[in-house]
Coordinates of C-alpha atoms and ligand atoms in Angstrom, one line a residue:
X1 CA -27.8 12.8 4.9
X2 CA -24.6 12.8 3.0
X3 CA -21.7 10.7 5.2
X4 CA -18.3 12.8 5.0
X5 CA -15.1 11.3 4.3
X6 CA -11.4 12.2 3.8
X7 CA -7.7 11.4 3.4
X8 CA -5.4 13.2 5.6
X9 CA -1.6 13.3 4.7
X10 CA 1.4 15.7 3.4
X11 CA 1.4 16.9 1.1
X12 CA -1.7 15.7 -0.2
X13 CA -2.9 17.6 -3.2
X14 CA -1.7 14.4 -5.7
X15 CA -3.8 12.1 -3.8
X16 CA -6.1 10.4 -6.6
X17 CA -8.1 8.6 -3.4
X18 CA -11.1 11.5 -4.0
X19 CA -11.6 10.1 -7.6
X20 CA -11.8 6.4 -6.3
X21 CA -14.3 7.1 -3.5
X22 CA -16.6 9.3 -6.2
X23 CA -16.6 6.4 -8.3
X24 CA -17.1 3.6 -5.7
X25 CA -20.1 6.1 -4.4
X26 CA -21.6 6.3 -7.8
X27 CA -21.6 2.5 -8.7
X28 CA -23.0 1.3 -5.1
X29 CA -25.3 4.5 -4.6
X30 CA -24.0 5.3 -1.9
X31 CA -24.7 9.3 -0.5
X32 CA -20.9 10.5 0.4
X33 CA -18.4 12.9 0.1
X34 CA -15.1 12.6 0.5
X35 CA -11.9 15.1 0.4
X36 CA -8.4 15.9 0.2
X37 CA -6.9 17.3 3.7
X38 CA -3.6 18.6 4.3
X39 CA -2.6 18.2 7.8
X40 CA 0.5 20.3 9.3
X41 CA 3.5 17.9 10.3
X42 CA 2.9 18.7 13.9
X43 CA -1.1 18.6 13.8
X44 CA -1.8 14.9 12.7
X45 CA -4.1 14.3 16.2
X46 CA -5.7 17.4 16.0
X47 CA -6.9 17.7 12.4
X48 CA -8.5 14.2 13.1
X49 CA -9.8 14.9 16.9
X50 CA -12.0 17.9 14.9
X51 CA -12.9 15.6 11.9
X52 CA -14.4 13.7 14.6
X53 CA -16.3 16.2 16.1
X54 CA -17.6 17.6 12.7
X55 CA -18.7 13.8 12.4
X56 CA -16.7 12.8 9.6
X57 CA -17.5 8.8 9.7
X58 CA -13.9 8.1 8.4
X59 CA -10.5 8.7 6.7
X60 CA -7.6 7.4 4.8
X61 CA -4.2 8.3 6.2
X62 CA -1.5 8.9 3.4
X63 CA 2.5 9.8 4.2
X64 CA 3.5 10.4 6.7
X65 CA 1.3 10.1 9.2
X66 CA -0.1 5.8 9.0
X67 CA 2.1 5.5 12.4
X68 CA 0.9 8.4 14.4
X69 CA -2.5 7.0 13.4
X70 CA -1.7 4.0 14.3
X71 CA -0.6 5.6 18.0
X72 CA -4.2 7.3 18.3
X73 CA -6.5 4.9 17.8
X74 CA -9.1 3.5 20.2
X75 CA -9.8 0.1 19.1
X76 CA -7.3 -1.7 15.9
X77 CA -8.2 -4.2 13.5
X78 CA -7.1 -7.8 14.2
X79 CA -5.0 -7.4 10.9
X80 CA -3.4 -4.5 12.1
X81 CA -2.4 -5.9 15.6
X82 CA -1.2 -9.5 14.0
X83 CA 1.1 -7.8 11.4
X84 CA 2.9 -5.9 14.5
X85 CA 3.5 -3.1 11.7
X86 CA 2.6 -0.1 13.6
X87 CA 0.5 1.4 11.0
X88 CA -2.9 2.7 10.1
X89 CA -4.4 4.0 6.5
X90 CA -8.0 3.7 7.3
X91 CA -9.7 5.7 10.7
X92 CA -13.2 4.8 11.3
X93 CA -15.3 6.8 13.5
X94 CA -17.7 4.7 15.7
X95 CA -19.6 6.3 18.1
X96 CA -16.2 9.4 18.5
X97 CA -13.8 6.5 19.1
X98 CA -11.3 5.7 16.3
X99 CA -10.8 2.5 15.1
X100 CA -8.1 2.3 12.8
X101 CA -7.3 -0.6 10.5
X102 CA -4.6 -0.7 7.6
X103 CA -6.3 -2.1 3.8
X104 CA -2.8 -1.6 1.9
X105 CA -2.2 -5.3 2.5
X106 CA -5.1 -7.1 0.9
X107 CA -4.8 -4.3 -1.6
X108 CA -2.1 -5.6 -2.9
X109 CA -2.9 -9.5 -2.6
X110 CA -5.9 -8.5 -5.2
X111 CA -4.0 -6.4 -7.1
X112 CA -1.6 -9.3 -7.8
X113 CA -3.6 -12.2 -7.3
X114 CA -6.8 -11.2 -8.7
X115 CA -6.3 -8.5 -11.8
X116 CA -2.8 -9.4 -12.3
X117 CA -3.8 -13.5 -12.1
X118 CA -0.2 -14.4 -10.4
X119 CA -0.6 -16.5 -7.5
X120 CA 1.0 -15.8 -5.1
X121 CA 1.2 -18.9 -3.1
X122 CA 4.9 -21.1 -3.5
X123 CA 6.2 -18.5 -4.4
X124 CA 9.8 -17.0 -4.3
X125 CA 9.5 -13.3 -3.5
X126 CA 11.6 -10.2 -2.9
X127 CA 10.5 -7.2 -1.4
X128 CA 13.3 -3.9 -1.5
X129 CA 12.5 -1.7 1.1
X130 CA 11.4 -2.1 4.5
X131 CA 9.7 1.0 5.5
X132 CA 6.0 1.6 6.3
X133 CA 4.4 0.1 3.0
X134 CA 6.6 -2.9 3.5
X135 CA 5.8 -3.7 7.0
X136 CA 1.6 -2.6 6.0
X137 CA 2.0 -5.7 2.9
X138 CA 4.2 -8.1 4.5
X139 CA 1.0 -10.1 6.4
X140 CA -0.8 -10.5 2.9
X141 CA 2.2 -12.5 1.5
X142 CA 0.9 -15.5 3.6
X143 CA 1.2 -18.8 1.4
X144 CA 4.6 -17.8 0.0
X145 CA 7.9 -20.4 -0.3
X146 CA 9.9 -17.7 0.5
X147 CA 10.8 -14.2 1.6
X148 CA 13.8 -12.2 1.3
X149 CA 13.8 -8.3 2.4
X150 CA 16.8 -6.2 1.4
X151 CA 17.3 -2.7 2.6
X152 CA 19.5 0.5 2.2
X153 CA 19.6 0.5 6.1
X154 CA 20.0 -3.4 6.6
X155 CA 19.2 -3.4 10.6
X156 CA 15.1 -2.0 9.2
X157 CA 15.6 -5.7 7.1
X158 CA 16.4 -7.8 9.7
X159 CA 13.5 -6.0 12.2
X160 CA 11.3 -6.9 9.1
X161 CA 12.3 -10.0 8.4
X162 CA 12.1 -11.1 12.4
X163 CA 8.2 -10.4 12.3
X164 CA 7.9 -12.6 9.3
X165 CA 5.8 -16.2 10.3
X166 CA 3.7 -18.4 8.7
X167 CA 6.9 -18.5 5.6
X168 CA 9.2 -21.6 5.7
X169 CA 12.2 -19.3 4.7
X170 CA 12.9 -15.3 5.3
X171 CA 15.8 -13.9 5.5
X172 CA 17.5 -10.3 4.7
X173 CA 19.8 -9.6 2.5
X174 CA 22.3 -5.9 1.2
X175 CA 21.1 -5.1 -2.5
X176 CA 24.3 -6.1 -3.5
X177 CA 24.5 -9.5 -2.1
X178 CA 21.4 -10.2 -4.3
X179 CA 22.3 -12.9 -6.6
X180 CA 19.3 -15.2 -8.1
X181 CA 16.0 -14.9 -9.8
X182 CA 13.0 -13.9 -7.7
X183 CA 9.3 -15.1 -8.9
X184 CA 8.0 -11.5 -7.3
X185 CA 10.0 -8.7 -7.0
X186 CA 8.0 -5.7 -4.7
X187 CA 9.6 -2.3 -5.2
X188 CA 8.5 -0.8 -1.5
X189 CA 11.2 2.0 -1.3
X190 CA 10.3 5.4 -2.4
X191 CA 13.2 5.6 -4.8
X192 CA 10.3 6.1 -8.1
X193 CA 9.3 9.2 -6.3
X194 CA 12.7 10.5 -7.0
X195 CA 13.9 8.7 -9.8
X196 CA 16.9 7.0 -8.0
X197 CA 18.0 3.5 -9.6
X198 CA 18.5 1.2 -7.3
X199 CA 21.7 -1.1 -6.8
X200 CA 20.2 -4.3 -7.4
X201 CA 21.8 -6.9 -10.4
X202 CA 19.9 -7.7 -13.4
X203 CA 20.0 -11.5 -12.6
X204 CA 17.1 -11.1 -10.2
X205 CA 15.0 -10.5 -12.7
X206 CA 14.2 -13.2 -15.7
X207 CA 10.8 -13.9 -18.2
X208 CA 8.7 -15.7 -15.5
X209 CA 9.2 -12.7 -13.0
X210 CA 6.2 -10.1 -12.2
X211 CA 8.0 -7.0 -11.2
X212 CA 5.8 -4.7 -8.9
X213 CA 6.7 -1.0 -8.2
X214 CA 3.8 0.3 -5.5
X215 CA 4.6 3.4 -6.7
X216 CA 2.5 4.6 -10.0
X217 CA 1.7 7.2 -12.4
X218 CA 5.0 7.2 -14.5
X219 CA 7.6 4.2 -15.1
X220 CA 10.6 4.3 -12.7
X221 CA 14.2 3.0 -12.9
X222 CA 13.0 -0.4 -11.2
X223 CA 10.0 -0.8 -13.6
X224 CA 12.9 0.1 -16.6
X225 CA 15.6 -2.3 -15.3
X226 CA 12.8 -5.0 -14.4
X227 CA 11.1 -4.5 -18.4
X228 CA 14.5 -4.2 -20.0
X229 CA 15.3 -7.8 -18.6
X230 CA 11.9 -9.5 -19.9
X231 CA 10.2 -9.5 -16.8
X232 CA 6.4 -8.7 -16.4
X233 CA 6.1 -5.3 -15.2
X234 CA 2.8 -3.6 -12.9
X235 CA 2.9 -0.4 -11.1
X236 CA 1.0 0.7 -7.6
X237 CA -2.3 2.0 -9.5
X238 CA -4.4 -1.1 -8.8
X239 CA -3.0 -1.6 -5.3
X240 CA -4.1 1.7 -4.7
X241 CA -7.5 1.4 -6.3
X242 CA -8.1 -2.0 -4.3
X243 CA -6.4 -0.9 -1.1
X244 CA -9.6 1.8 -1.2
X245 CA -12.0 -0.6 -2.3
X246 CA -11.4 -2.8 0.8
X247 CA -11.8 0.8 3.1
X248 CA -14.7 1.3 1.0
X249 CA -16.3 -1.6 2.3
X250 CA -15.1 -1.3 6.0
X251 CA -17.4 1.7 6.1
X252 CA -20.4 1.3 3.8
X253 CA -20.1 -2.3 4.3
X254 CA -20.7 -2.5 0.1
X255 CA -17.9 -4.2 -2.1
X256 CA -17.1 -1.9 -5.2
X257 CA -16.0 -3.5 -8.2
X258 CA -12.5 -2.0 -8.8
X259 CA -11.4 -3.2 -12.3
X260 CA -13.4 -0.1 -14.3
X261 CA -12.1 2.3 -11.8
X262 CA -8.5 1.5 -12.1
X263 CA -9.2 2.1 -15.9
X264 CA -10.9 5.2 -14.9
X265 CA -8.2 6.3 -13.0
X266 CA -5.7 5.6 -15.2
X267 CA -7.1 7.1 -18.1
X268 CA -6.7 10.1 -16.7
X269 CA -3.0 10.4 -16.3
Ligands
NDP301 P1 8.9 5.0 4.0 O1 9.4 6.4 4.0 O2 8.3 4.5 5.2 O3 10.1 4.0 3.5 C1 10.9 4.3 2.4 C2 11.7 3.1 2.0 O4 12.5 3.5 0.9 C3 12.8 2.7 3.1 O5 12.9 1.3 3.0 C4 14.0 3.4 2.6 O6 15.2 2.8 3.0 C5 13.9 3.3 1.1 N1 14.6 4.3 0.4 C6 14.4 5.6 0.3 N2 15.3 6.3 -0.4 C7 16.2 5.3 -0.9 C8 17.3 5.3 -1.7 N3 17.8 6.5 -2.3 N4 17.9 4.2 -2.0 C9 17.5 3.0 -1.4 N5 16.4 2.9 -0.6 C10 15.7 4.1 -0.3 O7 7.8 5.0 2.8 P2 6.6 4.0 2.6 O8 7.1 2.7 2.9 O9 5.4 4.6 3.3 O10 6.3 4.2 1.0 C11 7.1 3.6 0.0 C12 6.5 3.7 -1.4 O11 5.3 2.9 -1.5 C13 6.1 5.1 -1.7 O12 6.5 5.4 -3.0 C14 4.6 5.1 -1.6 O13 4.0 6.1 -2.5 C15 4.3 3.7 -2.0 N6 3.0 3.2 -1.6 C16 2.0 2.9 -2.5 C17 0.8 2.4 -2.1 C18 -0.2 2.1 -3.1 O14 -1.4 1.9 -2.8 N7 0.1 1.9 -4.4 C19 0.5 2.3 -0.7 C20 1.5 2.6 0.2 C21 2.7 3.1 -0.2 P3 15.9 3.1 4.4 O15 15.2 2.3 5.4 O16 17.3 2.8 4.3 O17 15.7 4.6 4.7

């Protein structure tokens, strides 16, 4: 019997996550379906509650609902409760009860680590923003010299940079105080959705420096400021490809390989 799957999220119709799961179910043979659902802003609990009860077996959760998922889960995944992020991107159903984890972390780590071959560990890294993504990726950064978080709103920084452990330096800091190179520089704000440049000085950037916008499908301002100053420049594509991969596995139990896929995927933009 075919196993049903979706991602639930507003709006949702971009989501690339039904292409992913296709090809992951065609590699591993795997007998599911999975599809796009657009849950009203006020119906998060209740479009899930009947997904359940038509026996979906799972779902990705997409803006802006990973911290309302978080809120309804039964059981969470130790990664989930050690990063103290609040949020959830992948809902499993076991027996009706929803166990939610969150896969955007180690999505990233292989993204980086893994396709992109920069290691992560002693490293000096920035991440700009400190919203959901940032708080979902900050426990993956494990290994690093240093962290510094700078924010529009700088109180979200320092509540970011107070859950940080396992680092021997963290600290926040305003855009404009930013004044040194970085070794990893992780665009987490959603300023590429709107093409907003961000305030940040070219000196953080230099030819050693992997620039990383999470966000994909075109270049934004950060990925243009970060190339125009000789830095090495990846978008949020393979995250994304990996970050399902890893939910792949949590319910199949099967380990896709992800490398084709990205190329799949972006192919077609
Ligand atoms: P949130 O809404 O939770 O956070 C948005 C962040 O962007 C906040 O830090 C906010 O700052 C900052 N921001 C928004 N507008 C501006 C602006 N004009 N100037 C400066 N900062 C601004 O979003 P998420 O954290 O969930 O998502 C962030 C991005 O990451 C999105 O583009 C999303 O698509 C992408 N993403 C990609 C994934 C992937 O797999 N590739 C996975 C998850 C997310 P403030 O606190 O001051 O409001």
């Amino acid at each position: 019997m075919t196993d049903k799957y979706a991602v639930i999220g507003n709006p949702i119709s971009h989501s690339k996550s039904p292409l992913i799961h296709e090809a992951f179910a065609k590699q591993t043979n795997q007998d599911i379906s999975y599809e796009r659902i657009l849950a009203p802003l006020d119906g998060f609990e209740l479009t899930v509650r009947d997904l359940i009860a038509s026996g979906y077996k799972g779902a990705n959760v997409t803006v802006p609902f990973k911290f309302e998922a978080y809120k309804i889960c039964d059981s969470l995944s130790a990664r989930v409760i050690s990063s103290g992020s609040g949020a959830v991107n992948t809902l499993i159903n076991i027996h009706g009860k929803i166990h939610g984890d969150n896969t955007d972390g180690v999505g990233l780590r292989n993204d980086i680590e893994k396709n992109l071959k920069f290691l992560i560990a002693d490293k000096n890294i920035l991440i700009l923003g400190a919203g959901g993504a940032a708080y979902g990726v900050l426990n993956s950064l494990i290994g690093a010299k240093s962290i510094t978080i700078a924010n529009r709103t700088s109180e979200k920084a320092l509540q970011l940079v107070m859950s940080i452990s396992d680092v021997n330096e963290a600290r926040a800091k305003m855009f404009e105080e930013l004044d040194a190179p970085y070794d990893l520089i992780i665009n987490a704000t959603s300023t590429g959705l709107t093409d907003t440049a961000l305030p940040i000085p070219n000196i953080i950037f230099s030819k050693d420096c992997l620039a990383y916008d999470m966000m994909y499908g075109r270049e934004t301002p950060f990925m243009k400021q970060a190339r125009e100053n000789g830095a090495l420049v990846a978008d949020g594509l393979g995250m994304l490809v990996e970050q399902a991969a890893e939910a792949f596995y949590l319910w199949c139990g099967v380990r896709p390989e992800t490398q084709s896929v990205i190329q799949q995927i972006r192919n077609l933009a």
